mmCIF file with all atom_site columns, C-alpha atoms in Angstrom:
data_model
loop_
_atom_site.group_PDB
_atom_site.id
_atom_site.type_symbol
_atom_site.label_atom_id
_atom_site.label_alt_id
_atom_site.label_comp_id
_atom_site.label_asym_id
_atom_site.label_entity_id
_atom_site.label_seq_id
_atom_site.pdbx_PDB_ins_code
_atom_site.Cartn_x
_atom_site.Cartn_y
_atom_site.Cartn_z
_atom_site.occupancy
_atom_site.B_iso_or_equiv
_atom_site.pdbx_formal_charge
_atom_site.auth_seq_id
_atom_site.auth_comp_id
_atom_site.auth_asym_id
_atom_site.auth_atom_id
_atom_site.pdbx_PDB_model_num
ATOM 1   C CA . UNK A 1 1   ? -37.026 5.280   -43.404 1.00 0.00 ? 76  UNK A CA 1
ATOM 2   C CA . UNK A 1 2   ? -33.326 5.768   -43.866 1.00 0.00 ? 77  UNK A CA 1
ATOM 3   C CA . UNK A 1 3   ? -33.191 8.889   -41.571 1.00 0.00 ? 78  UNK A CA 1
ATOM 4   C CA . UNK A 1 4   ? -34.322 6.501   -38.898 1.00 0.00 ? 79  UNK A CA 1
ATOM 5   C CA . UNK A 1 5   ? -32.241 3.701   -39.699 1.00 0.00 ? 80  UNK A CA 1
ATOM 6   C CA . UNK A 1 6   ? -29.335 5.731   -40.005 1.00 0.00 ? 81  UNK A CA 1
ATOM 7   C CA . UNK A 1 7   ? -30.611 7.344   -36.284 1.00 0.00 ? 82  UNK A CA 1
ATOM 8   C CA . UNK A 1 8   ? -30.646 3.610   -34.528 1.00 0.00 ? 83  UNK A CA 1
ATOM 9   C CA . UNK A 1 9   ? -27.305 3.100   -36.162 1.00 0.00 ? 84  UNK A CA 1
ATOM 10  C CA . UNK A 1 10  ? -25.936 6.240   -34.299 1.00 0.00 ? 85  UNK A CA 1
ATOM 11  C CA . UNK A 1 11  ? -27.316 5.499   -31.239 1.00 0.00 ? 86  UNK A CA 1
ATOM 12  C CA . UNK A 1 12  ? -25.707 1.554   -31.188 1.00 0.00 ? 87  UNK A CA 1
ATOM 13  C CA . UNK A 1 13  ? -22.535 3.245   -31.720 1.00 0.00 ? 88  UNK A CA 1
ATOM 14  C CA . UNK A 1 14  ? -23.027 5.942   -29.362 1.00 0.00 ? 89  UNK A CA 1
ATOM 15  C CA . UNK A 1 15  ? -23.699 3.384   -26.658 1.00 0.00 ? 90  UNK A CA 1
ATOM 16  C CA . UNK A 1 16  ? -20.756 0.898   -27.792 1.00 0.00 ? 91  UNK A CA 1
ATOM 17  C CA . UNK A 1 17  ? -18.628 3.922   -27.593 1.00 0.00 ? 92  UNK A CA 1
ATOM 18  C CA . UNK A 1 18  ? -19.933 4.563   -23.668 1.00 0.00 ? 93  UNK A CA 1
ATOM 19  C CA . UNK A 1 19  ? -19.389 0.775   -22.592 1.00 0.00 ? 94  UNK A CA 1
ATOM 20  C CA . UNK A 1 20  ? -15.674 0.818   -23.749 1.00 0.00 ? 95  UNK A CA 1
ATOM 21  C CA . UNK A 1 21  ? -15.010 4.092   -21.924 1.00 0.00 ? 96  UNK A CA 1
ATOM 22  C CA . UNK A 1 22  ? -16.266 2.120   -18.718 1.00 0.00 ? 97  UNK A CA 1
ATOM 23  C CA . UNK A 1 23  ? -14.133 1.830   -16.012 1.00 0.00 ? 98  UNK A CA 1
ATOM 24  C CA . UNK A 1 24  ? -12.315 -1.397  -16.431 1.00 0.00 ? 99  UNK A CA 1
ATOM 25  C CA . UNK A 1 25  ? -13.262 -4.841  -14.269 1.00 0.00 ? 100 UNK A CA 1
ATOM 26  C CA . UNK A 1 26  ? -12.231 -4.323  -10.895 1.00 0.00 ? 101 UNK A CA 1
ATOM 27  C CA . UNK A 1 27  ? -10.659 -7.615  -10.121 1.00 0.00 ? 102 UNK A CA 1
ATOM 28  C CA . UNK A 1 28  ? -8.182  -6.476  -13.245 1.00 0.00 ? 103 UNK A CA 1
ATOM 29  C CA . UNK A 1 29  ? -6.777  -3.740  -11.704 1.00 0.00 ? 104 UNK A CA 1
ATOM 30  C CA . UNK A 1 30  ? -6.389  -5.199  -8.086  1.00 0.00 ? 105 UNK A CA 1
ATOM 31  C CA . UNK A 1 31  ? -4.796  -8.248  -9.768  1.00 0.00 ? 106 UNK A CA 1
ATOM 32  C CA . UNK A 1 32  ? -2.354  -5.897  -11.451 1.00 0.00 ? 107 UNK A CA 1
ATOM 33  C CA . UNK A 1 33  ? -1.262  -3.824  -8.751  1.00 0.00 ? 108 UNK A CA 1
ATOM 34  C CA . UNK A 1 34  ? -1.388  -6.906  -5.964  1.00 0.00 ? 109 UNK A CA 1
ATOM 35  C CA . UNK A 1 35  ? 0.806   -8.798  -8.807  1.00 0.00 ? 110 UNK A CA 1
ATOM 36  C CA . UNK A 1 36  ? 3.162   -6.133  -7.910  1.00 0.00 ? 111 UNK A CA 1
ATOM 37  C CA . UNK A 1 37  ? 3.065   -5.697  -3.990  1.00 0.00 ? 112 UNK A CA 1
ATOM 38  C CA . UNK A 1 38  ? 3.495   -9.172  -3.297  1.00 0.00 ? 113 UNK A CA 1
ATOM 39  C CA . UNK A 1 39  ? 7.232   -9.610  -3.603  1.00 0.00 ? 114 UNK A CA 1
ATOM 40  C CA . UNK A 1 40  ? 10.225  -8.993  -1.479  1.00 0.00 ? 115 UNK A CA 1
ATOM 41  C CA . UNK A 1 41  ? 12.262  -6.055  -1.598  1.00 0.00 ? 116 UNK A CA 1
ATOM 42  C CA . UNK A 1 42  ? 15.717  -4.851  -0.687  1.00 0.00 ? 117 UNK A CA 1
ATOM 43  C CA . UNK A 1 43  ? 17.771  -2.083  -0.750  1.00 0.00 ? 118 UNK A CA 1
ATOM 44  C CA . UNK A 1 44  ? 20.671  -2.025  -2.987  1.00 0.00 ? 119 UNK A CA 1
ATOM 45  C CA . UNK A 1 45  ? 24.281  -3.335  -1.265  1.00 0.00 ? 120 UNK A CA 1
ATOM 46  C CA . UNK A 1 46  ? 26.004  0.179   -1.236  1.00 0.00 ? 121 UNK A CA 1
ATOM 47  C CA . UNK A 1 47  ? 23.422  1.950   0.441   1.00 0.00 ? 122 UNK A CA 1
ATOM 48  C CA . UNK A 1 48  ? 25.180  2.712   3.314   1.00 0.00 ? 123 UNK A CA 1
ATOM 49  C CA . UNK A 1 49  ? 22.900  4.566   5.159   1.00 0.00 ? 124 UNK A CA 1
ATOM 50  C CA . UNK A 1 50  ? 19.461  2.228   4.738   1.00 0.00 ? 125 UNK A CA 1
ATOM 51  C CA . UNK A 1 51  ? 19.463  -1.626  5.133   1.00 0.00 ? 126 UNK A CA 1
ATOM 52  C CA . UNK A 1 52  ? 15.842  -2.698  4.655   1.00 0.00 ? 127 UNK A CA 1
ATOM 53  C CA . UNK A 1 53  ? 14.249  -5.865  3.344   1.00 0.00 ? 128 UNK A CA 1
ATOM 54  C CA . UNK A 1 54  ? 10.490  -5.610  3.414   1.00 0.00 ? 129 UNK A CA 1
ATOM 55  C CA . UNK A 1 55  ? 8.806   -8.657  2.432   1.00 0.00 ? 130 UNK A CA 1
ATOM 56  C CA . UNK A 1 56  ? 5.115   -8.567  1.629   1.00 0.00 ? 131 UNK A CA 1
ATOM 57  C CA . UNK A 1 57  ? 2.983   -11.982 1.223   1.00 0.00 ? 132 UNK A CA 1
ATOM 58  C CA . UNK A 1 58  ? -0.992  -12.298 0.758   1.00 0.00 ? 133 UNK A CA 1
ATOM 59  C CA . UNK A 1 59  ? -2.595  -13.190 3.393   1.00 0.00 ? 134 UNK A CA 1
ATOM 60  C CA . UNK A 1 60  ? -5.509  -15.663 2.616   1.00 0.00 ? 135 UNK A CA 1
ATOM 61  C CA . UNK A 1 61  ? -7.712  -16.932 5.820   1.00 0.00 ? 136 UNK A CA 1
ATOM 62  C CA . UNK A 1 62  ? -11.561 -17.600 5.479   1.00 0.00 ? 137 UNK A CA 1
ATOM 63  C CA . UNK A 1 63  ? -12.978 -14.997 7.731   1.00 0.00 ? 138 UNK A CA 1
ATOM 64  C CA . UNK A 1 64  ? -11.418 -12.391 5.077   1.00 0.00 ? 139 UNK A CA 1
ATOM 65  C CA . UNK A 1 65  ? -12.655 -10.907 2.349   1.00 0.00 ? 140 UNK A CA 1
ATOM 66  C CA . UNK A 1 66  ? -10.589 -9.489  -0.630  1.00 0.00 ? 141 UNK A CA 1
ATOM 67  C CA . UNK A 1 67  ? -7.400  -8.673  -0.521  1.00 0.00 ? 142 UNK A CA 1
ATOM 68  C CA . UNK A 1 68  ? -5.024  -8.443  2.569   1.00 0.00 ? 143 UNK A CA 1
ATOM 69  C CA . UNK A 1 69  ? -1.175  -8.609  2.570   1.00 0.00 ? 144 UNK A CA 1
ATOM 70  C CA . UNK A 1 70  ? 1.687   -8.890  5.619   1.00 0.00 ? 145 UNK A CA 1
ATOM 71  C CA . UNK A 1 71  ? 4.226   -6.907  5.689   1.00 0.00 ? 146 UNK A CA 1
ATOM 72  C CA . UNK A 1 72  ? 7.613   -7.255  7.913   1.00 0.00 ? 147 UNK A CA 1
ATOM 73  C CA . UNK A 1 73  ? 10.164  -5.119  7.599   1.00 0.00 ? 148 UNK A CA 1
ATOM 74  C CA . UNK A 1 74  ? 14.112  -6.128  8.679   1.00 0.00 ? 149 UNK A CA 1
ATOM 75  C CA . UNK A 1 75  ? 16.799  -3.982  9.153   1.00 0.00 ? 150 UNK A CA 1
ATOM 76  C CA . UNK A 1 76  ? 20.581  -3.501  9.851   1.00 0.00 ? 151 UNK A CA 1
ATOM 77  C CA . UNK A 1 77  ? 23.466  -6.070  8.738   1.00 0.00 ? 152 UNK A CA 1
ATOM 78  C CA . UNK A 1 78  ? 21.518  -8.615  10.676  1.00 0.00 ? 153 UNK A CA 1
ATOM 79  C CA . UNK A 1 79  ? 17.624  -8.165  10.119  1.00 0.00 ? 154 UNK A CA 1
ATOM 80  C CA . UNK A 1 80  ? 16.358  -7.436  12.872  1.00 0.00 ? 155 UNK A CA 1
ATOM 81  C CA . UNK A 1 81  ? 12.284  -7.076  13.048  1.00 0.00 ? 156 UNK A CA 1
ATOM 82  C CA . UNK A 1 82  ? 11.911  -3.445  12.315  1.00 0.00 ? 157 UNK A CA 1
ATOM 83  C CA . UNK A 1 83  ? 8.216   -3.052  11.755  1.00 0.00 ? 158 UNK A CA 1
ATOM 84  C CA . UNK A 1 84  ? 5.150   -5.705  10.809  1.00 0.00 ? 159 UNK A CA 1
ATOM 85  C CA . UNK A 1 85  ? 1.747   -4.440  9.398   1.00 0.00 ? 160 UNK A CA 1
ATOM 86  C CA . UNK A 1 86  ? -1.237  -5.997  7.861   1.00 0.00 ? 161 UNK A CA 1
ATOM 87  C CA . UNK A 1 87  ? -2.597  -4.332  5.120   1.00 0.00 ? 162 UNK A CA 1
ATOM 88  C CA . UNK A 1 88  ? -6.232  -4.138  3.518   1.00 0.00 ? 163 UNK A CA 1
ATOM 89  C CA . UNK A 1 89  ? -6.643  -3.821  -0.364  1.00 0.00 ? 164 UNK A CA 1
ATOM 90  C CA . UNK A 1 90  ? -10.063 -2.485  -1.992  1.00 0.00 ? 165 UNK A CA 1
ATOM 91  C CA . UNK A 1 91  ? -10.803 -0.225  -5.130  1.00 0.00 ? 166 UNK A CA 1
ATOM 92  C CA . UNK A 1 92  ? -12.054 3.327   -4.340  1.00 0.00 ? 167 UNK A CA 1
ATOM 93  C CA . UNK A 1 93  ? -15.542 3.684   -4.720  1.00 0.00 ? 168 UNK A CA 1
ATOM 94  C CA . UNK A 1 94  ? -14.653 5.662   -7.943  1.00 0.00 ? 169 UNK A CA 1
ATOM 95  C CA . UNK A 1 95  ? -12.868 2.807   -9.258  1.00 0.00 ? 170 UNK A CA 1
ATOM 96  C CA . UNK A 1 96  ? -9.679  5.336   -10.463 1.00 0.00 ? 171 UNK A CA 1
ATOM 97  C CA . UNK A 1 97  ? -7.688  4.449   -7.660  1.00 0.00 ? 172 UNK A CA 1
ATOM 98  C CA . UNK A 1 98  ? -6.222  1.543   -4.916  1.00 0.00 ? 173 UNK A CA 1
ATOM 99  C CA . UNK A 1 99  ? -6.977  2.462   -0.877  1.00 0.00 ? 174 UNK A CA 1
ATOM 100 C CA . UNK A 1 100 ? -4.497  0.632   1.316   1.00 0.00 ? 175 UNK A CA 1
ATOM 101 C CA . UNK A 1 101 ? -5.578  0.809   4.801   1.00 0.00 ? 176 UNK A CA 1
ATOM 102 C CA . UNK A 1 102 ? -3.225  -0.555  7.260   1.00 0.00 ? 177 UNK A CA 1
ATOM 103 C CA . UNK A 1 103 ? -3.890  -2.720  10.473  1.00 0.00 ? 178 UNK A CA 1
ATOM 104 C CA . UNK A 1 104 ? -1.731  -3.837  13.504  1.00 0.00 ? 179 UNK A CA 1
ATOM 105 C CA . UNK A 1 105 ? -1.989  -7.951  14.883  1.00 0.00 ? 180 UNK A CA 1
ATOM 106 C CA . UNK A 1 106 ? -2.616  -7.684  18.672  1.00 0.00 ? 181 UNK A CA 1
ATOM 107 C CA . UNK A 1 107 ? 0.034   -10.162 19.448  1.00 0.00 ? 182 UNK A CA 1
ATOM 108 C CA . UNK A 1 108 ? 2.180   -9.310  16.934  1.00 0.00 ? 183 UNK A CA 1
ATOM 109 C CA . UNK A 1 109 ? 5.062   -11.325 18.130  1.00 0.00 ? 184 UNK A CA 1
ATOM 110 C CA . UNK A 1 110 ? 2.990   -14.591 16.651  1.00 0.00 ? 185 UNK A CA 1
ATOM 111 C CA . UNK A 1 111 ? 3.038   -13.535 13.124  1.00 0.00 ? 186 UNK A CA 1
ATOM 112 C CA . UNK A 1 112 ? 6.928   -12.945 12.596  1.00 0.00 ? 187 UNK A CA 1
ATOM 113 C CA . UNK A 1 113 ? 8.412   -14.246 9.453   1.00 0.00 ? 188 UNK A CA 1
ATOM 114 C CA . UNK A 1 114 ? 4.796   -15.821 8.810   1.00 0.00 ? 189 UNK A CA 1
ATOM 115 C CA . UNK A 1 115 ? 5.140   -17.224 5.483   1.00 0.00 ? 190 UNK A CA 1
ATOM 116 C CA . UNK A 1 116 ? 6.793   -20.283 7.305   1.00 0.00 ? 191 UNK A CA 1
ATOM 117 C CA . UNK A 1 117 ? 4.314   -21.137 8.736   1.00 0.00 ? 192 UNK A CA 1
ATOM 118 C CA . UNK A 1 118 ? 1.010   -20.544 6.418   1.00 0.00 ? 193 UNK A CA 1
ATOM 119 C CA . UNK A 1 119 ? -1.617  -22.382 8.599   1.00 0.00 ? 194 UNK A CA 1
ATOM 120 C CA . UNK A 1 120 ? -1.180  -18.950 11.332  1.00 0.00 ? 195 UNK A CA 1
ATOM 121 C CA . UNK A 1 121 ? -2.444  -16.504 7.844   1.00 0.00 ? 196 UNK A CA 1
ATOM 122 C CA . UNK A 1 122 ? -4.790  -18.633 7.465   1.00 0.00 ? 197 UNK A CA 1
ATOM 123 C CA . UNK A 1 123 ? -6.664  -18.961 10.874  1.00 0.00 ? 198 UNK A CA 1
ATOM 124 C CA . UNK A 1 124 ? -6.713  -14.872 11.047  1.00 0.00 ? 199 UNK A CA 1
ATOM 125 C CA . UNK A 1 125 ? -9.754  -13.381 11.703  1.00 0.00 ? 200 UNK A CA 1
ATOM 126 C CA . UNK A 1 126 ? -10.751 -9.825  12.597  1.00 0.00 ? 201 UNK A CA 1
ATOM 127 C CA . UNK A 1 127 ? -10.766 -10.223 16.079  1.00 0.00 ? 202 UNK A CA 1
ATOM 128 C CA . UNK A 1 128 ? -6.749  -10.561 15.563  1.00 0.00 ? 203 UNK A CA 1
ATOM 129 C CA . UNK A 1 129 ? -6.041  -7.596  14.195  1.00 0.00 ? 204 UNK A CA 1
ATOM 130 C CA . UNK A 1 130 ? -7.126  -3.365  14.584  1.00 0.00 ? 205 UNK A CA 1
ATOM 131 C CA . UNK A 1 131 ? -6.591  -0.253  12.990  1.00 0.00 ? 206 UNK A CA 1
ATOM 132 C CA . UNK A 1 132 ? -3.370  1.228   13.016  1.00 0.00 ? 207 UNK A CA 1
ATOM 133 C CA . UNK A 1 133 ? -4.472  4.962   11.912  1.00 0.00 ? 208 UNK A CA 1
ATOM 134 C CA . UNK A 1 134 ? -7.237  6.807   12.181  1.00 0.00 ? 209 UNK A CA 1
ATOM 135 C CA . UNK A 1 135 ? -9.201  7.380   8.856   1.00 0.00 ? 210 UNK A CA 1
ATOM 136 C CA . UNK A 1 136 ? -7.847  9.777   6.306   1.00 0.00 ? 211 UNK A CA 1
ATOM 137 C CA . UNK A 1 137 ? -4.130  7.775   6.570   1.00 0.00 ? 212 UNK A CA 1
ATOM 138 C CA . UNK A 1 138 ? -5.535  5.407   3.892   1.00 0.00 ? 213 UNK A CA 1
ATOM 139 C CA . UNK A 1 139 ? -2.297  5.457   1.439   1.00 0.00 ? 214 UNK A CA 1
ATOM 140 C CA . UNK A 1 140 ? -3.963  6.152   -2.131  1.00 0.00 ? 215 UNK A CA 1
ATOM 141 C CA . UNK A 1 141 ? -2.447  4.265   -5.464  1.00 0.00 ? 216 UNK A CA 1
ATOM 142 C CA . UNK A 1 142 ? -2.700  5.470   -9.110  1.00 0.00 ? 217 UNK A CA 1
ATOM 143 C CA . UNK A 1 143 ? -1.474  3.594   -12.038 1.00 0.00 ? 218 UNK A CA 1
ATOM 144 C CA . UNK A 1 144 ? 0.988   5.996   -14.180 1.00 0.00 ? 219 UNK A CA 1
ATOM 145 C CA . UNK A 1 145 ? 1.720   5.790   -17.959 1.00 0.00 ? 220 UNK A CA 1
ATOM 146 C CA . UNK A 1 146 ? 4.841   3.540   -17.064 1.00 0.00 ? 221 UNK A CA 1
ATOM 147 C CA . UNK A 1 147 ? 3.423   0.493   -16.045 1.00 0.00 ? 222 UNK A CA 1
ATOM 148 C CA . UNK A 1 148 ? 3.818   1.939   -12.124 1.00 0.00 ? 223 UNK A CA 1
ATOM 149 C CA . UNK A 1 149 ? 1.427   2.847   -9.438  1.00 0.00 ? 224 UNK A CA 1
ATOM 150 C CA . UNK A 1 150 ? 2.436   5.857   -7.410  1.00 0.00 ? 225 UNK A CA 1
ATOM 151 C CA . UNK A 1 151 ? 1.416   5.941   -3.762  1.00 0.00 ? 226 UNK A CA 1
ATOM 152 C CA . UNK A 1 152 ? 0.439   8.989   -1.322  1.00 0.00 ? 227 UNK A CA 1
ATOM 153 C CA . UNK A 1 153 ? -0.619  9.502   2.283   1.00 0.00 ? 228 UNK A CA 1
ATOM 154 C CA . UNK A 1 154 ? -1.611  13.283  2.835   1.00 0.00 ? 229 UNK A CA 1
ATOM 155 C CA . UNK A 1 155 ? -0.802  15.233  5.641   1.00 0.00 ? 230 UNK A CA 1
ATOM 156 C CA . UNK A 1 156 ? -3.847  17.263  5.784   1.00 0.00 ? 231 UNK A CA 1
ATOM 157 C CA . UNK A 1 157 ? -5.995  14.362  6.896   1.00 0.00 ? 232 UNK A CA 1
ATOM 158 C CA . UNK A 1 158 ? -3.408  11.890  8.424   1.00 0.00 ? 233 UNK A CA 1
ATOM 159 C CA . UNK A 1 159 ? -3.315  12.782  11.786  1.00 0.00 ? 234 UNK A CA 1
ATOM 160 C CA . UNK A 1 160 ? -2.222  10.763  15.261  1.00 0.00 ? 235 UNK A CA 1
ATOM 161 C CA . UNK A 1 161 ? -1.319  11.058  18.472  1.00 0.00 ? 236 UNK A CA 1
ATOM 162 C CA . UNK A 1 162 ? 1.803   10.248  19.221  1.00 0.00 ? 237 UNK A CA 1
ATOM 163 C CA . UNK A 1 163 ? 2.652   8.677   22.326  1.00 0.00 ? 238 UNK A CA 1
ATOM 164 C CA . UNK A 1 164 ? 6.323   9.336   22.332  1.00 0.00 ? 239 UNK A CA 1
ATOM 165 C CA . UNK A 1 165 ? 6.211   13.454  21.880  1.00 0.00 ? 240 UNK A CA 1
ATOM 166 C CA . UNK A 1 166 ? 2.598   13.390  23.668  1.00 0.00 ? 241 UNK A CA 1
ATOM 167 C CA . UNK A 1 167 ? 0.968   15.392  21.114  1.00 0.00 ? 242 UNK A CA 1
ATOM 168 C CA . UNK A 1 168 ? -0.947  14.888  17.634  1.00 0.00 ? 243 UNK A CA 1
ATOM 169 C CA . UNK A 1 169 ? 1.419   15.030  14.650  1.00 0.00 ? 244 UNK A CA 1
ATOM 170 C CA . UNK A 1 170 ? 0.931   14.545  11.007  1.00 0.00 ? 245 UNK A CA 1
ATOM 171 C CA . UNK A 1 171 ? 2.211   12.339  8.881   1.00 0.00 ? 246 UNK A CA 1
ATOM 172 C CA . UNK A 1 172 ? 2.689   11.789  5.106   1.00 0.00 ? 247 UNK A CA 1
ATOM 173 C CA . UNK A 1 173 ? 4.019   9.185   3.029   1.00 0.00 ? 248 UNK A CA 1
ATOM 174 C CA . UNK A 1 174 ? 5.230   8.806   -0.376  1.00 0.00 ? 249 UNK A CA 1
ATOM 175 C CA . UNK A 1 175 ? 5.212   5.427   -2.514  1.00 0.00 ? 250 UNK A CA 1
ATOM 176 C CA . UNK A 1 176 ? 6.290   4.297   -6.136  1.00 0.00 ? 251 UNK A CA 1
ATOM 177 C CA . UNK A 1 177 ? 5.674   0.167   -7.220  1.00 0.00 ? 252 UNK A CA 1
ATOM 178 C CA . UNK A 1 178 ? 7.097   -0.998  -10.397 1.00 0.00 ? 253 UNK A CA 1
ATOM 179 C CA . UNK A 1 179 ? 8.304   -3.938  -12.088 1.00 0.00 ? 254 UNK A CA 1
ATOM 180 C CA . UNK A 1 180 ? 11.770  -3.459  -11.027 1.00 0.00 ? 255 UNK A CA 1
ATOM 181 C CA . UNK A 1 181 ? 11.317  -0.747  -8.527  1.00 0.00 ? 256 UNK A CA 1
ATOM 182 C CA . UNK A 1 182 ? 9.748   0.415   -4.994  1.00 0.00 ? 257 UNK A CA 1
ATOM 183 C CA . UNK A 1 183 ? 10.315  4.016   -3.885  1.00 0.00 ? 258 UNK A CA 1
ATOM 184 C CA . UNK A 1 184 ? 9.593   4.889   -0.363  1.00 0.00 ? 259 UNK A CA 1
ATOM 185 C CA . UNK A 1 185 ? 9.592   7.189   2.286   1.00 0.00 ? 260 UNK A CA 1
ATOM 186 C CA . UNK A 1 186 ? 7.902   8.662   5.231   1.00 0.00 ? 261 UNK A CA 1
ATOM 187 C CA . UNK A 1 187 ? 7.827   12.261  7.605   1.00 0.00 ? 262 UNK A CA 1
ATOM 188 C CA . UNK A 1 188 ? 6.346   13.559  10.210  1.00 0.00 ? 263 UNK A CA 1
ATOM 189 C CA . UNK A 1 189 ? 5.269   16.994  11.128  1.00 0.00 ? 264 UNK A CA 1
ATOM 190 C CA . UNK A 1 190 ? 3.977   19.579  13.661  1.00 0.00 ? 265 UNK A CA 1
ATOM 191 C CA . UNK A 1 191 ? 0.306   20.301  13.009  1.00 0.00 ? 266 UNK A CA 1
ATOM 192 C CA . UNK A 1 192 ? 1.884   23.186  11.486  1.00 0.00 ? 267 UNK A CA 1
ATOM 193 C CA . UNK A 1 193 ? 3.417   21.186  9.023   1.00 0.00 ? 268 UNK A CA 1
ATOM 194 C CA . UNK A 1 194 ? 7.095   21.867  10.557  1.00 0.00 ? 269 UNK A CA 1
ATOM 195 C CA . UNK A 1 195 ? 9.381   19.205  9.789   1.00 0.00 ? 270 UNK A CA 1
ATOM 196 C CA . UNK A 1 196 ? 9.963   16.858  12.691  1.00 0.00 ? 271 UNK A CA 1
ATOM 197 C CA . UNK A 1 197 ? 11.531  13.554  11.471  1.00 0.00 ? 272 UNK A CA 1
ATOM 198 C CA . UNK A 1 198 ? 11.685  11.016  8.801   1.00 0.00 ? 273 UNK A CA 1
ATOM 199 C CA . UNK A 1 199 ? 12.907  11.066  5.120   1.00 0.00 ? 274 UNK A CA 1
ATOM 200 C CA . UNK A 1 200 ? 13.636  14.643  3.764   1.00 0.00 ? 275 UNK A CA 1
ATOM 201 C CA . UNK A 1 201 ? 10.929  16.528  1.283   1.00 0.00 ? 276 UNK A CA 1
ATOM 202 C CA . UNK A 1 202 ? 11.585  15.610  -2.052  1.00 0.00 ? 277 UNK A CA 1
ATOM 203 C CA . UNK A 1 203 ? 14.180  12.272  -0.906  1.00 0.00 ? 278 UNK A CA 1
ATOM 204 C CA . UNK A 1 204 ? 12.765  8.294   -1.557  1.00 0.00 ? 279 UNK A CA 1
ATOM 205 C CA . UNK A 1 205 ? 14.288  5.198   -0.713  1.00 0.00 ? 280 UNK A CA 1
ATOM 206 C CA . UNK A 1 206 ? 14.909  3.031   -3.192  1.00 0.00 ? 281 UNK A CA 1
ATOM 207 C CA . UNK A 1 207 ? 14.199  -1.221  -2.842  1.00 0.00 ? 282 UNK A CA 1
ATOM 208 C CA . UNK A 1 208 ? 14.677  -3.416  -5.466  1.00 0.00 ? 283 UNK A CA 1
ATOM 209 C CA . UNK A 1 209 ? 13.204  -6.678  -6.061  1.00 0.00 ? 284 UNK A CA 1
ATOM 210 C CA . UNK A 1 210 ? 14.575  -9.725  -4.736  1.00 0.00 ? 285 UNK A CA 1
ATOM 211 C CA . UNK A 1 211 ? 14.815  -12.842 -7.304  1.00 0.00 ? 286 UNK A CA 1
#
């Protein structure tokens, strides 16, 4: 009688022990990292040789589902519209990591400095918007053990066709989101993986968070 007491005892444990080694709620960890991406960044004053603010604000419209963010970036002394994206946020079907997958508006020019105007998020549906890559440019997030989430785009499946050089090219993209810090940067190559343009191998750009 004991031997099988103690035997049920083992297995309650055994399965207490499985359910907290679960993955964790997935709503938890897309709150956490969103918490983060949804903030304005700039570079720091003395950077002489990069002037960005990139401002990043959810995007909440009925015909979407989840999670789904603008970004605009600004440049130069006087901001001028650099670059505007519209991004999709999900959990990988693993649940160990965060897919971004990015989208470009048709018209664009109707969504600059959106967050003025709140009522234009809101009406978006998917007939506004397409893809702006091809599948396998999905950037991938990982939480570290400092409270950051580092971000990667690989090369070896991140391919387009670029218009301007009339060829495919590859491109690959680096990312770190923190509390007070977002590293960037971003390259292209030859399907070769010769360097063509972009931020050097092993260089980030550095935004901070405006308050």
């Amino acid at each position: 009688m004991n031997i099988k007491f103690l035997s049920s005892v083992t297995l309650l444990l055994l399965a207490a022990c499985e359910q907290t080694l679960a993955p964790s709620n997935d709503a938890v960890d897309i709150e956490t990292f969103t918490k983060l991406l949804e903030r304005t960044f700039e570079t720091a004053p003395d950077n002489a040789e990069n002037n960005i603010r990139d401002r990043r604000v959810r995007v909440e419209a009925q015909a979407l589902d989840g999670y789904w963010f603008y970004t605009q970036l600004n440049t130069g002394a006087e901001r001028k519209l650099y670059r505007q994206r519209l991004s999709h946020i999900t959990l990988s079907e693993d649940e160990t990591a965060i897919v971004q997958k990015t989208y470009g508006f048709n018209t664009p020019e109707d969504y600059v400095d959106g967050w003025k105007n709140p009522d234009k998020f809101a009406a978006v549906t998917p007939d506004d918007f397409k893809s702006y890559f091809q599948a396998g440019c999905e950037q991938i997030w990982t939480p570290d053990s400092k409270g950051g989430w580092v971000g990667y785009v690989d090369p070896k499946t991140c391919i387009i066709s670029s218009k301007r050089r009339n060829k495919d090219i590859r491109i690959e993209s680096e990312g770190y989101l923190r509390e007070d810090i977002y590293r960037t940067n971003e390259r292209g190559y030859e399907m070769d993986m010769t360097f063509l343009w972009g931020t050097k191998p092993g260089e980030m750009i550095d935004l901070f968070p405006v308050k």
